[in-house]
CSV table of C-alpha atoms in Angstrom, one decimal:
chain,number,residue,atom,x,y,z
A,4,MET,CA,71.5,99.1,157.3
A,5,ASN,CA,67.9,99.8,156.5
A,6,TYR,CA,66.5,97.7,153.6
A,7,ASP,CA,63.1,99.3,153.5
A,8,ILE,CA,62.1,101.2,150.4
A,9,GLU,CA,59.3,103.8,150.5
A,10,ILE,CA,56.8,103.0,147.9
A,11,GLY,CA,54.1,105.4,148.6
A,12,ARG,CA,52.5,107.5,151.3
A,13,ALA,CA,53.0,105.6,154.6
A,14,LYS,CA,53.8,102.5,152.6
A,15,ARG,CA,57.1,100.6,152.8
A,16,ALA,CA,58.6,97.4,151.0
A,17,ARG,CA,61.6,95.3,151.7
A,18,ARG,CA,63.9,94.3,148.8
A,19,THR,CA,63.6,90.6,147.8
A,20,TYR,CA,65.7,88.4,145.5
A,21,SER,CA,64.8,86.0,142.6
A,22,LEU,CA,66.8,82.7,142.3
A,23,ASP,CA,69.0,84.1,139.5
A,24,GLU,CA,70.1,86.9,141.6
A,25,VAL,CA,71.6,84.6,144.3
A,26,ALA,CA,74.5,82.2,144.0
A,27,LEU,CA,75.8,79.7,146.6
A,28,VAL,CA,79.6,79.4,146.6
A,29,PRO,CA,81.3,76.5,148.3
A,30,SER,CA,83.3,77.5,151.3
A,31,ARG,CA,86.3,76.2,152.8
A,32,ARG,CA,84.4,74.0,155.3
A,33,THR,CA,81.9,71.3,154.3
A,34,ARG,CA,79.3,69.4,156.3
A,35,ASP,CA,78.6,65.7,156.2
A,36,PRO,CA,75.1,65.4,154.6
A,37,ARG,CA,74.0,63.0,157.6
A,38,GLU,CA,74.5,65.9,159.9
A,39,VAL,CA,72.5,68.6,158.2
A,40,SER,CA,68.6,68.7,158.3
A,41,THR,CA,66.3,70.5,155.7
A,42,ASP,CA,63.3,69.8,157.9
A,43,TRP,CA,60.8,72.7,158.1
A,44,ARG,CA,57.7,73.2,160.3
A,45,ILE,CA,54.2,74.6,159.9
A,46,ASP,CA,52.4,74.6,163.2
A,47,ALA,CA,52.6,70.9,164.5
A,48,TYR,CA,53.6,69.5,161.2
A,49,THR,CA,57.3,68.7,160.3
A,50,PHE,CA,58.4,68.2,156.7
A,51,GLU,CA,61.5,66.5,155.6
A,52,THR,CA,61.9,68.1,152.1
A,53,PRO,CA,61.7,71.8,151.7
A,54,PHE,CA,59.3,71.9,149.0
A,55,LEU,CA,55.7,73.2,148.8
A,56,GLY,CA,53.4,72.4,145.9
A,57,ALA,CA,51.5,75.6,145.0
A,58,PRO,CA,47.8,75.6,145.1
A,59,MET,CA,47.4,75.9,141.3
A,60,ASP,CA,45.7,73.6,139.0
A,61,SER,CA,49.0,73.4,136.9
A,62,VAL,CA,50.9,72.4,139.9
A,63,THR,CA,49.1,70.3,142.2
A,64,SER,CA,46.5,67.6,141.7
A,65,PRO,CA,45.4,65.1,144.5
A,66,ALA,CA,47.8,62.7,142.9
A,67,THR,CA,50.6,65.3,143.1
A,68,ALA,CA,49.9,66.3,146.7
A,69,ILE,CA,50.0,62.4,147.5
A,70,ALA,CA,53.4,62.1,145.7
A,71,LEU,CA,54.8,65.1,147.4
A,72,GLY,CA,53.7,64.0,150.8
A,73,ARG,CA,55.2,60.6,150.4
A,74,MET,CA,58.5,62.4,149.4
A,75,GLY,CA,58.6,64.4,152.8
A,76,ALA,CA,57.2,67.7,151.1
A,77,LEU,CA,53.6,69.4,151.2
A,78,GLY,CA,51.3,69.6,148.3
A,79,VAL,CA,48.4,72.3,148.7
A,80,LEU,CA,45.4,71.6,146.7
A,81,ASN,CA,43.6,74.5,145.1
A,82,LEU,CA,40.0,74.1,146.4
A,83,GLU,CA,38.5,76.5,143.8
A,84,GLY,CA,40.2,74.7,141.0
A,85,LEU,CA,39.1,72.3,138.5
A,86,TRP,CA,39.5,69.4,140.8
A,87,THR,CA,36.6,70.7,142.8
A,88,ARG,CA,34.4,71.6,139.8
A,89,TYR,CA,34.7,68.4,137.7
A,90,ASP,CA,34.6,64.8,138.2
A,91,ASP,CA,37.3,64.2,135.7
A,92,PRO,CA,39.1,67.6,135.0
A,93,GLU,CA,42.1,65.9,133.1
A,94,PRO,CA,40.5,66.4,129.6
A,95,LEU,CA,40.0,70.2,130.5
A,96,LEU,CA,43.6,70.5,131.9
A,97,GLU,CA,44.9,69.1,128.7
A,98,GLU,CA,42.9,71.6,126.9
A,99,ILE,CA,44.1,74.4,128.7
A,100,ALA,CA,47.5,73.4,128.2
A,101,SER,CA,46.9,73.3,124.5
A,102,LEU,CA,45.4,76.8,124.2
A,103,SER,CA,47.3,79.1,122.1
A,104,GLY,CA,48.9,82.3,123.3
A,105,GLU,CA,48.5,83.7,119.8
A,106,ASP,CA,44.7,84.2,120.2
A,107,LEU,CA,44.8,85.5,123.7
A,108,PRO,CA,41.2,86.7,123.7
A,109,ALA,CA,39.8,83.2,122.6
A,110,ALA,CA,42.0,81.3,125.2
A,111,THR,CA,40.9,83.9,128.0
A,112,ARG,CA,37.4,83.3,127.0
A,113,ARG,CA,37.6,79.5,127.0
A,114,MET,CA,39.4,79.4,130.4
A,115,GLN,CA,36.5,81.7,131.8
A,116,GLU,CA,34.0,79.2,130.5
A,117,ILE,CA,35.7,76.4,131.9
A,118,TYR,CA,36.1,78.0,135.5
A,119,ARG,CA,32.5,79.2,135.5
A,120,ALA,CA,31.3,75.8,136.6
A,121,PRO,CA,30.5,75.8,140.3
A,122,ILE,CA,32.7,74.5,143.2
A,123,ARG,CA,31.0,71.3,144.3
A,124,PRO,CA,31.5,70.8,148.1
A,125,GLU,CA,31.3,67.0,147.7
A,126,LEU,CA,34.3,67.2,145.4
A,127,ILE,CA,36.1,69.1,148.0
A,128,THR,CA,35.5,66.4,150.5
A,129,GLN,CA,36.2,63.6,148.0
A,130,ARG,CA,39.6,65.1,146.8
A,131,LEU,CA,40.8,65.9,150.2
A,132,GLY,CA,39.6,62.3,151.3
A,133,GLU,CA,41.8,60.8,148.5
A,134,ILE,CA,44.8,62.8,149.9
A,135,ARG,CA,44.0,61.5,153.4
A,136,GLU,CA,43.6,58.0,152.6
A,137,ALA,CA,47.1,58.2,151.2
A,138,GLY,CA,48.4,58.7,154.7
A,139,VAL,CA,50.1,62.2,154.0
A,140,ILE,CA,49.3,65.5,155.5
A,141,VAL,CA,46.2,67.2,153.9
A,142,ALA,CA,46.5,70.9,152.7
A,143,GLY,CA,43.8,72.8,150.8
A,144,ALA,CA,43.6,76.5,149.9
A,145,LEU,CA,40.9,79.0,149.4
A,146,THR,CA,40.9,82.6,148.7
A,147,PRO,CA,39.5,85.0,151.2
A,148,GLN,CA,36.3,85.6,149.1
A,149,ARG,CA,35.4,81.9,149.1
A,150,THR,CA,36.6,81.0,152.7
A,151,GLN,CA,33.3,81.7,154.6
A,152,GLU,CA,31.5,79.9,152.0
A,153,HIS,CA,33.5,76.6,152.0
A,154,CYS,CA,35.4,76.6,155.2
A,155,ARG,CA,32.8,74.3,157.1
A,156,THR,CA,33.2,71.6,154.1
A,157,VAL,CA,37.0,72.0,154.3
A,158,LEU,CA,37.2,71.4,158.1
A,159,GLU,CA,34.8,68.6,158.1
A,160,ALA,CA,36.7,66.8,155.4
A,161,GLY,CA,39.5,66.6,157.8
A,162,VAL,CA,42.0,69.2,156.4
A,163,ASP,CA,45.3,69.4,158.2
A,164,LEU,CA,46.6,72.7,156.9
A,165,PHE,CA,44.0,75.1,155.6
A,166,VAL,CA,45.6,77.9,153.5
A,167,ILE,CA,43.9,81.1,153.0
A,168,ARG,CA,45.6,82.7,150.1
A,169,GLY,CA,45.3,85.9,148.1
A,170,THR,CA,47.6,88.7,146.5
A,171,THR,CA,46.6,91.0,149.2
A,172,VAL,CA,45.3,89.7,152.7
A,173,SER,CA,44.9,92.0,155.7
A,174,ALA,CA,43.9,91.4,159.3
A,175,GLU,CA,41.0,93.7,158.8
A,176,HIS,CA,39.1,94.4,155.6
A,177,VAL,CA,36.5,97.2,155.4
A,178,SER,CA,33.6,96.7,152.8
A,179,GLN,CA,30.1,98.0,152.8
A,180,ALA,CA,29.1,95.6,150.0
A,181,GLU,CA,29.9,92.3,151.9
A,182,GLU,CA,30.8,90.9,155.2
A,183,PRO,CA,34.6,90.9,155.6
A,184,LEU,CA,36.5,87.7,156.3
A,185,ASP,CA,37.6,87.6,159.9
A,186,LEU,CA,40.9,85.9,159.9
A,187,LYS,CA,40.7,85.4,163.7
A,188,ARG,CA,38.1,82.9,163.3
A,189,PHE,CA,40.5,80.7,161.4
A,190,ILE,CA,43.6,80.8,163.6
């Protein structure tokens, strides 16, 4: 059976499911939990718990990455977020959480102001160092647009897993306006 769906000229997609579309039904046979492994691997790194803390300010802080690591999961720090722009981002994170969706233009404007602060390489090094000192696997993420600018800092900080994330990332990007990111350099 072919699950591909045509979505445009020479473009195909595959059907996916969300959690509310899938149900696990117990079967006649069960397994002893001691004989089942939920381990998963990325490259040379093995994790006991099948959870990944997304690289979003609202999900993974350095403390969250450390806590997840101690529980056998992986927390990925957003290296373009508030943790690498401000010495103490907690008050700003609280402010963002309190912004009202009723005045969306004002909330959007305030978020843009907050994220306008520059990314500070020394904070990238500091935040990744905090995670490293805790003895857990260190993972950080950048978008393709910022990877070339900050990759040396990230690698020198001792990141174990370097995530390049984006809504659309291809092996070859063509642009006359800027030098494209060569993913082969980072593999």
